PDB file of C-alpha atoms in Angstrom:
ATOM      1  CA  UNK X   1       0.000   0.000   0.000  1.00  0.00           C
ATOM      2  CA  UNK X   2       1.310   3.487  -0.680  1.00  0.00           C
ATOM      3  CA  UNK X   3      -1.072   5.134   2.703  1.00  0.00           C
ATOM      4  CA  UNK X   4      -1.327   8.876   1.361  1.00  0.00           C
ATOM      5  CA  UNK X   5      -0.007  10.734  -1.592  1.00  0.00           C
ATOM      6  CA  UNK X   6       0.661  14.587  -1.756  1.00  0.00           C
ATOM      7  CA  UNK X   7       1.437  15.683  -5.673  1.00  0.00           C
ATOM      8  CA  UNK X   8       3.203  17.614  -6.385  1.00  0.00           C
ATOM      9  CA  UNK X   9       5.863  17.583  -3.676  1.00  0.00           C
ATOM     10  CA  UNK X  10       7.280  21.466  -4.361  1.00  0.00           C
ATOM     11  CA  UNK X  11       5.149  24.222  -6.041  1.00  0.00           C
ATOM     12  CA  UNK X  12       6.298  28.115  -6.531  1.00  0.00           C
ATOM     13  CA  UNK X  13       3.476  30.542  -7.485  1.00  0.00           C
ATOM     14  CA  UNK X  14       3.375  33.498  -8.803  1.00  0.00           C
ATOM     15  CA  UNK X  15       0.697  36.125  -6.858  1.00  0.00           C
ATOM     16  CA  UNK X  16      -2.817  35.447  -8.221  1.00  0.00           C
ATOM     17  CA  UNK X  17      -1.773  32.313  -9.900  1.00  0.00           C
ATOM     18  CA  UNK X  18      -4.193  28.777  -9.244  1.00  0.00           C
ATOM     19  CA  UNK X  19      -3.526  25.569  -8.651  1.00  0.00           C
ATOM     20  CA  UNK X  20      -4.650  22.319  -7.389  1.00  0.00           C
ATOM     21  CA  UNK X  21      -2.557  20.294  -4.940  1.00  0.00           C
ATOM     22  CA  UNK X  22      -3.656  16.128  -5.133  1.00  0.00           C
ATOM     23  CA  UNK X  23      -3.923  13.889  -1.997  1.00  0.00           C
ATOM     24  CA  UNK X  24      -4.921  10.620  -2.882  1.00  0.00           C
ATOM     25  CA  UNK X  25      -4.911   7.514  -0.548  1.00  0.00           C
ATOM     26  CA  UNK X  26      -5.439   3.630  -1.068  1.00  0.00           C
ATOM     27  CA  UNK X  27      -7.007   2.737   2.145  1.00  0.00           C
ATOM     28  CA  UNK X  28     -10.423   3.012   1.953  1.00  0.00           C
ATOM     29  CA  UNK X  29     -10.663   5.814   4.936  1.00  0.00           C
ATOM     30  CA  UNK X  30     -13.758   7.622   4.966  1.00  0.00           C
ATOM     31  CA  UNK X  31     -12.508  10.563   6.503  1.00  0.00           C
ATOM     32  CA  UNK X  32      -9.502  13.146   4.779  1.00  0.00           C
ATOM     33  CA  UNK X  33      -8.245  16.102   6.501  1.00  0.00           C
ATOM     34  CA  UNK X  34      -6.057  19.672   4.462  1.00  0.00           C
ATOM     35  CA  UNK X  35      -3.499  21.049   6.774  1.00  0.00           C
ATOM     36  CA  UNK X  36      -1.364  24.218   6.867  1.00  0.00           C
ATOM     37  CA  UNK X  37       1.673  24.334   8.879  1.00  0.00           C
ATOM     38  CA  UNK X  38       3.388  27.621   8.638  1.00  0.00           C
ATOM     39  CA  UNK X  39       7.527  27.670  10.055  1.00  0.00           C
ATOM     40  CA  UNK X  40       7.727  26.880  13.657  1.00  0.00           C
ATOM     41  CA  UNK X  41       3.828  26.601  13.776  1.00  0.00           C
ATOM     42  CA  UNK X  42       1.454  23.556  14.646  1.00  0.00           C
ATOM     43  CA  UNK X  43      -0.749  22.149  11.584  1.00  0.00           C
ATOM     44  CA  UNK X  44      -3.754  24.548  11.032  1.00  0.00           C
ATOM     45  CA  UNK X  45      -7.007  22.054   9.365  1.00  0.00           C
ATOM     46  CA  UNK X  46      -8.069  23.914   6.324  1.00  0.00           C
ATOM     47  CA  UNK X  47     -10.830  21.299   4.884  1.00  0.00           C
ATOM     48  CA  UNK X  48     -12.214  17.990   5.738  1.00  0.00           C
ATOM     49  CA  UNK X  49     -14.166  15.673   4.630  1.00  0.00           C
ATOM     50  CA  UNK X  50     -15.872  12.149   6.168  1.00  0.00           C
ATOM     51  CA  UNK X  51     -17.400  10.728   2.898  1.00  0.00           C
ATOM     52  CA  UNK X  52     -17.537  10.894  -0.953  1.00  0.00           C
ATOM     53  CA  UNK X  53     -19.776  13.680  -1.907  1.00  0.00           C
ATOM     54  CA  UNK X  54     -19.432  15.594   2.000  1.00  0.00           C
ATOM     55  CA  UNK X  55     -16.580  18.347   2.779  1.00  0.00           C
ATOM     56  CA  UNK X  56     -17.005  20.948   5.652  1.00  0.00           C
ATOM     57  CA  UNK X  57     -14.369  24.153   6.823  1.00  0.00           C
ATOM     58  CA  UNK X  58     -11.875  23.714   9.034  1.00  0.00           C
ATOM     59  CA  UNK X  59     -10.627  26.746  11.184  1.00  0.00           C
ATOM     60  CA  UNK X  60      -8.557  28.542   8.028  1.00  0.00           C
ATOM     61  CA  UNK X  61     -10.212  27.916   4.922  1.00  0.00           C
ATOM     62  CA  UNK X  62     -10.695  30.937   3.188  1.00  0.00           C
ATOM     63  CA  UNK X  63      -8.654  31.120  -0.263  1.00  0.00           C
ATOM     64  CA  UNK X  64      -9.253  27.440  -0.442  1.00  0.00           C
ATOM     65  CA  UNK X  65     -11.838  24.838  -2.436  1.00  0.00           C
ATOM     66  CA  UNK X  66     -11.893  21.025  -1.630  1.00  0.00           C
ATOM     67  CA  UNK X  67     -13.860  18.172  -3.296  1.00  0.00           C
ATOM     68  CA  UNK X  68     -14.463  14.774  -2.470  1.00  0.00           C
ATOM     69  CA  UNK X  69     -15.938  13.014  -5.772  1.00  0.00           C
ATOM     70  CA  UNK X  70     -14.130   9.533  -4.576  1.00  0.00           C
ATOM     71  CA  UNK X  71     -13.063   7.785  -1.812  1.00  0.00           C
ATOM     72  CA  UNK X  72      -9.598   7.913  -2.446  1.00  0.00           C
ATOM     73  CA  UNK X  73      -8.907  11.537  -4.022  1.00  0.00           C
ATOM     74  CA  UNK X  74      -9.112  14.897  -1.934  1.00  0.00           C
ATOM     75  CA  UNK X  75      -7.939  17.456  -3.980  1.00  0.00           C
ATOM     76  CA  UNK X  76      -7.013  21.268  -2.631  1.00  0.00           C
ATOM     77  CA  UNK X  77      -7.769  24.344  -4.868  1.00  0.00           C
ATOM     78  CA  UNK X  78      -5.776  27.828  -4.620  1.00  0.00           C
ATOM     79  CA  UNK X  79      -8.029  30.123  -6.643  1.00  0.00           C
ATOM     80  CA  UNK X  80      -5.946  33.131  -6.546  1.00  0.00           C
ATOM     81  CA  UNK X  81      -2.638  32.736  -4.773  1.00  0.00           C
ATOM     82  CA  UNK X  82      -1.289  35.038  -2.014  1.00  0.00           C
ATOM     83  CA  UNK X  83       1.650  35.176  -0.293  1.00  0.00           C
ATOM     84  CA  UNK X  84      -0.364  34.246   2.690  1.00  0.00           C
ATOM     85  CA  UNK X  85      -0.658  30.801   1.806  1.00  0.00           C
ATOM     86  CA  UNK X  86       3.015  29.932   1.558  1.00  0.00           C
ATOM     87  CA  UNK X  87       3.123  27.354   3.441  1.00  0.00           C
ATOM     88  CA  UNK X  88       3.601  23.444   3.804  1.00  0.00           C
ATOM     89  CA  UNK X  89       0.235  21.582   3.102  1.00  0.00           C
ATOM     90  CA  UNK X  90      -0.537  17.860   4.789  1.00  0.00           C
ATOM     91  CA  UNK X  91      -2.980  15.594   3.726  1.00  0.00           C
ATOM     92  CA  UNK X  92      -4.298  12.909   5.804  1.00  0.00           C
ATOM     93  CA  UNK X  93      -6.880  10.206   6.513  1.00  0.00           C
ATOM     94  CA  UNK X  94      -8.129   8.435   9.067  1.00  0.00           C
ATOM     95  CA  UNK X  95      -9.700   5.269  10.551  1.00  0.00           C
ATOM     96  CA  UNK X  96     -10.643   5.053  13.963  1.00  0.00           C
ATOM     97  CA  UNK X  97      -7.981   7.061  16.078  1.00  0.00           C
ATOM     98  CA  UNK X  98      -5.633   7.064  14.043  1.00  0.00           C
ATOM     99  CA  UNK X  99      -4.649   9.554  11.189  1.00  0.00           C
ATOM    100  CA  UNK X 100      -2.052   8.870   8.206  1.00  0.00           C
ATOM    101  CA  UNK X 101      -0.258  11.956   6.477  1.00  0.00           C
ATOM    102  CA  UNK X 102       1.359  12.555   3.412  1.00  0.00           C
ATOM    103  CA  UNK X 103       5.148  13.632   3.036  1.00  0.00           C
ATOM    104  CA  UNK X 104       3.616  17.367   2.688  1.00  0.00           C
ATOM    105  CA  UNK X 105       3.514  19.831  -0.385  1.00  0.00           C
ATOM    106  CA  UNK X 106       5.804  22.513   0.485  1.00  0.00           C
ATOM    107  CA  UNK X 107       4.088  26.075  -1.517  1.00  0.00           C
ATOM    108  CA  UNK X 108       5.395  29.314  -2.409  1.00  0.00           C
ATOM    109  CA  UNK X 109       3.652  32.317  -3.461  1.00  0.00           C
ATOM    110  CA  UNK X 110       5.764  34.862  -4.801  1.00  0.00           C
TER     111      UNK X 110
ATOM    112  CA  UNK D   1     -13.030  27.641  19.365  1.00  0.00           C
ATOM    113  CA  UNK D   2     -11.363  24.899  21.685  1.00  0.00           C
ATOM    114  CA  UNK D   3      -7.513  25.760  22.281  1.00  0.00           C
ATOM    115  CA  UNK D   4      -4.905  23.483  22.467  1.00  0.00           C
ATOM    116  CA  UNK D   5      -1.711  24.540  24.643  1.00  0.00           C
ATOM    117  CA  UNK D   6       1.171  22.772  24.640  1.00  0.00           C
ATOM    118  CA  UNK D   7       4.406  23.567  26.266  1.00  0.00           C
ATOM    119  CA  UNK D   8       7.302  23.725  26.146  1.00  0.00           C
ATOM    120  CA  UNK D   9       7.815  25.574  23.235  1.00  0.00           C
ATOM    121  CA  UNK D  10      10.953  23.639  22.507  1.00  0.00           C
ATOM    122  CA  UNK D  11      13.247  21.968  24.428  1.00  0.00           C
ATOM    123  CA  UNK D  12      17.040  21.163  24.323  1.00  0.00           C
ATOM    124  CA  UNK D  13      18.184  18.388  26.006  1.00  0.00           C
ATOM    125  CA  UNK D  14      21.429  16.065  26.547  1.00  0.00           C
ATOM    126  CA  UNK D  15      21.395  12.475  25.054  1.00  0.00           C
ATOM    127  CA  UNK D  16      20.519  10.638  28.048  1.00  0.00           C
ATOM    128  CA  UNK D  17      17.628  13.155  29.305  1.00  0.00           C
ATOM    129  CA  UNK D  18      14.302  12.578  30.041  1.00  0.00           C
ATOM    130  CA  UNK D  19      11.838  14.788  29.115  1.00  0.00           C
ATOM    131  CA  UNK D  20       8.489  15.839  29.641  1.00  0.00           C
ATOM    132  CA  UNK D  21       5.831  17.866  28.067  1.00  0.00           C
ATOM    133  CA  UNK D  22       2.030  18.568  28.561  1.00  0.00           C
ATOM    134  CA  UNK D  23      -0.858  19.997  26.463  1.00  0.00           C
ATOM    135  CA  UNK D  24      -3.733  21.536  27.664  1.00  0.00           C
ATOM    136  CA  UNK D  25      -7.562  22.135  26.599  1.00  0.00           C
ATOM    137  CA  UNK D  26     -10.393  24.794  27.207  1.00  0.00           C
ATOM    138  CA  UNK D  27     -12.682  21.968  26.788  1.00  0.00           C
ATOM    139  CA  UNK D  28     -13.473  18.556  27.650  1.00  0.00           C
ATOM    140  CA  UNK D  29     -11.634  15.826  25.576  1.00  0.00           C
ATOM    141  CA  UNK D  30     -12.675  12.099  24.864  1.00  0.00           C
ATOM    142  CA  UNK D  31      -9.568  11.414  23.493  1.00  0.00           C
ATOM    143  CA  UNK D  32      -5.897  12.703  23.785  1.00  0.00           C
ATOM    144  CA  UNK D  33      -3.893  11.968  20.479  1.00  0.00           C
ATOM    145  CA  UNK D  34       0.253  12.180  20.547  1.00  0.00           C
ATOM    146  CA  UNK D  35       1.967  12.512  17.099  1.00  0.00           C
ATOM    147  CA  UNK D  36       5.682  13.047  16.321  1.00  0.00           C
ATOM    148  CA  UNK D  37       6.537  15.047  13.407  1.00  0.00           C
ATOM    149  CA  UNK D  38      10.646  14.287  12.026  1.00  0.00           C
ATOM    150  CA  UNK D  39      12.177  16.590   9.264  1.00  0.00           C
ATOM    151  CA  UNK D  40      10.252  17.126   5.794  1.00  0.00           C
ATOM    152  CA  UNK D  41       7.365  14.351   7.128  1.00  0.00           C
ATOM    153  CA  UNK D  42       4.420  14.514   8.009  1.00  0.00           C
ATOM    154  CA  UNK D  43       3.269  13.597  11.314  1.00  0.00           C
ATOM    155  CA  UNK D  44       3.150   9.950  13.026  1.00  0.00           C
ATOM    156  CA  UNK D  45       0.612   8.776  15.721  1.00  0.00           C
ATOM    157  CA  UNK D  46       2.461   7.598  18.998  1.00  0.00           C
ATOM    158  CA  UNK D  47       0.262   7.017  21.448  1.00  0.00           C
ATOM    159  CA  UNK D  48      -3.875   7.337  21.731  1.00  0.00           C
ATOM    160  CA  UNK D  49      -5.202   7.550  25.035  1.00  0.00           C
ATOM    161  CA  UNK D  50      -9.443   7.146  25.595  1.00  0.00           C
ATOM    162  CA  UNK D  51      -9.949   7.714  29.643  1.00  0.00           C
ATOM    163  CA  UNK D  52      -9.437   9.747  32.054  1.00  0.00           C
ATOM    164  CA  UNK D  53      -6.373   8.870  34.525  1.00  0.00           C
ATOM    165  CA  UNK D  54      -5.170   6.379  31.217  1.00  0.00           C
ATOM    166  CA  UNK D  55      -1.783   5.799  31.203  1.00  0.00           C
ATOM    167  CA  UNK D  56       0.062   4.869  28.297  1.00  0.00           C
ATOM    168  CA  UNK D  57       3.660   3.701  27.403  1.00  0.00           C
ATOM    169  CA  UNK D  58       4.971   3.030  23.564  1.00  0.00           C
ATOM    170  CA  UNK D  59       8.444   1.775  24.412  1.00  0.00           C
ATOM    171  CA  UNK D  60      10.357   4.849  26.408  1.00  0.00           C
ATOM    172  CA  UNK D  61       7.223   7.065  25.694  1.00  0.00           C
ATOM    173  CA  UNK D  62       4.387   7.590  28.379  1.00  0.00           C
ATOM    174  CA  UNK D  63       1.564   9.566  27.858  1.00  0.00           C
ATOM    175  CA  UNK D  64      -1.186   9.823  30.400  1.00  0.00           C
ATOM    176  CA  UNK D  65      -4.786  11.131  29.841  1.00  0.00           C
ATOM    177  CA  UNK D  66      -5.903  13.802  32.532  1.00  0.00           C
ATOM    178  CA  UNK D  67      -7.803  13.243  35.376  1.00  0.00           C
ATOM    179  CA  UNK D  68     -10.115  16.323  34.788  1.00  0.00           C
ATOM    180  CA  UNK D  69      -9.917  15.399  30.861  1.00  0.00           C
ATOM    181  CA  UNK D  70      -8.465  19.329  30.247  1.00  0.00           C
ATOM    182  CA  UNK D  71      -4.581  18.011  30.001  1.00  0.00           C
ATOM    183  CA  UNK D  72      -2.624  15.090  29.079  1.00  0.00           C
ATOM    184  CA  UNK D  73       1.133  14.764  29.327  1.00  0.00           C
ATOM    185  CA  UNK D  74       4.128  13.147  27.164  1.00  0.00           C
ATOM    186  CA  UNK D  75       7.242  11.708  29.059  1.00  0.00           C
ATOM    187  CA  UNK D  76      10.535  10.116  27.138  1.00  0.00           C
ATOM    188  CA  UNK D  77      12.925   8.615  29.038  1.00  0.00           C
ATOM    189  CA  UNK D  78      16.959   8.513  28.448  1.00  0.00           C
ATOM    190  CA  UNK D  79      16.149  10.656  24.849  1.00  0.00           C
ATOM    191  CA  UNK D  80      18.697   9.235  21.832  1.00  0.00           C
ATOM    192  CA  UNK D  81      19.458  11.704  19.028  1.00  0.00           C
ATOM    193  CA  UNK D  82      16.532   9.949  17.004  1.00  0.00           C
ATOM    194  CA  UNK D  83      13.814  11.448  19.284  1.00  0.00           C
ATOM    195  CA  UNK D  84      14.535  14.790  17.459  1.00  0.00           C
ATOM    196  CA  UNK D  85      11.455  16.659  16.183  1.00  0.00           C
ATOM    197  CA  UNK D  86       8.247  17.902  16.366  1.00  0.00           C
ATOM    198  CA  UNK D  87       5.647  16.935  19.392  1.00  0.00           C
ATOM    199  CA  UNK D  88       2.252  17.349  18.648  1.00  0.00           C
ATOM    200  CA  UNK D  89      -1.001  16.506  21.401  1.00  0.00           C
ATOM    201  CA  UNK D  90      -4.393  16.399  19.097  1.00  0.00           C
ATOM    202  CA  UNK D  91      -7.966  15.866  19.606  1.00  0.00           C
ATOM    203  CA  UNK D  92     -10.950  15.393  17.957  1.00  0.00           C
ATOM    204  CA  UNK D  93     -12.679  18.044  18.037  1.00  0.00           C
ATOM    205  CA  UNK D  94     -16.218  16.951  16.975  1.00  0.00           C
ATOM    206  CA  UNK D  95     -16.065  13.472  16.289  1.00  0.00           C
ATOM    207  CA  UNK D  96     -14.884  14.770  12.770  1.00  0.00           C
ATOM    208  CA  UNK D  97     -11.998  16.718  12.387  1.00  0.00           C
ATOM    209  CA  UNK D  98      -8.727  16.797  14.126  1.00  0.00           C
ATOM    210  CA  UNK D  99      -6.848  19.856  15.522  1.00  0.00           C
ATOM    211  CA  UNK D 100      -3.303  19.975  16.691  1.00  0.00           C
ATOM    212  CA  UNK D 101      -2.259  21.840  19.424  1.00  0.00           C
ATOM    213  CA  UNK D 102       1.621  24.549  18.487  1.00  0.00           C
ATOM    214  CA  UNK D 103       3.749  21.585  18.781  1.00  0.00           C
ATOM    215  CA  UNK D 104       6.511  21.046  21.340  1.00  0.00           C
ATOM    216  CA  UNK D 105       9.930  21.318  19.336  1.00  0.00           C
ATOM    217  CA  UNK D 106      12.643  18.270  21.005  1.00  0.00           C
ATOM    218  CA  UNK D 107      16.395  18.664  20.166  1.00  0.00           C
ATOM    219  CA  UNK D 108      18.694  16.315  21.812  1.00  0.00           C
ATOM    220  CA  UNK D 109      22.740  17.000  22.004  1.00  0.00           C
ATOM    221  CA  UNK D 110      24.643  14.023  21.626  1.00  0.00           C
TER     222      UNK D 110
END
């Protein structure tokens, strides 16, 4: 099993720029998680989801889209970059207790 | 929102050391999560504790679940280089998502 995949692993932006970062994961989890973790910070949850077909916010998600058409796939969506979200972005799932991340997508908006 | 606090900050110990750290809640928890987070990863559970007074141990890590359910604490004994890192507590914080407390940053001198 590969657990959780973050593409691409290194992104640089330009200011009002898009892009879509992909999380997918071959477990079967129900429920995916977007995190932010700015340098020196804890991980901020952006989006999450429990199903196919159900997101909800998390405590930053402004400047940010998910969708959860599949099981396995949770992608992100920067609509208009800022330098605000430069940043390193985690996706995870979980079963149960425990939650399994991705190596991270490390973002810069410049 | 609920606020986790964990502390220390960071911490810079001798190989050898024990160490301790604790993370703290406005709120009520049903479950106190512990994740370790190592250079350009993403974070890894440790230990998941589910009652009050619990205590925990994951080879030289012990991890105990409040008695009032606001706090839980992390203790490694005689630290090796490898427990370098990122400390995280996390919760649940509606049966849904997941939210990490600032992180408690471990170096260890050899």
């Amino acid at each position: 099993n590969a657990g959780v995949t973050q593409t691409p692993k290194f992104r640089i932006l330009k200011i009002g720029q898009s892009m879509t970062l992909q999380c997918a994961q071959d477990m079967n989890h129900n429920y995916m998680y977007w995190y932010r973790q700015d340098p020196g910070m804890g991980l901020k949850l952006i989006y999450y989801s429990v199903g196919a077909g159900i997101t909800d916010k998390g405590e930053v998600p402004n400047g940010y889209n998910v969708s959860r058409s599949t099981t396995e796939d949770f992608p992100l969506r920067l609509e208009l970059a800022a330098p605000s979200q430069t940043s390193v972005y985690f996706c995870a799932s979980r079963v149960n207790t425990e939650a399994f991340f991705g190596q991270g997508t490390r973002l810069t908006v410049v | 929102g609920q606020q986790l606090n964990q502390s220390p900050q960071s911490m810079f110990i001798q190989e050898g050391e024990d160490v301790s750290m604790n993370c703290t809640s406005s709120s009520i928890f049903n479950t106190w999560l512990w994740y370790k987070q190592e250079p350009g990863e993403g974070p890894v559970l440790l230990i998941a504790l589910y009652k009050a007074g619990e205590l925990t141990s994951n080879g030289r890590l012990t991890a105990q679940f409040g008695i009032t359910r606001k706090d839980s604490f992390l203790n490694i004994s005689a630290s090796i280089p490898s427990d370098v890192g990122i400390y995280f507590c996390a919760e649940r914080y509606n049966n849904n998502d997941m939210r990490f407390g600032a992180g408690t940053r471990l170096t260890v001198k050899p």
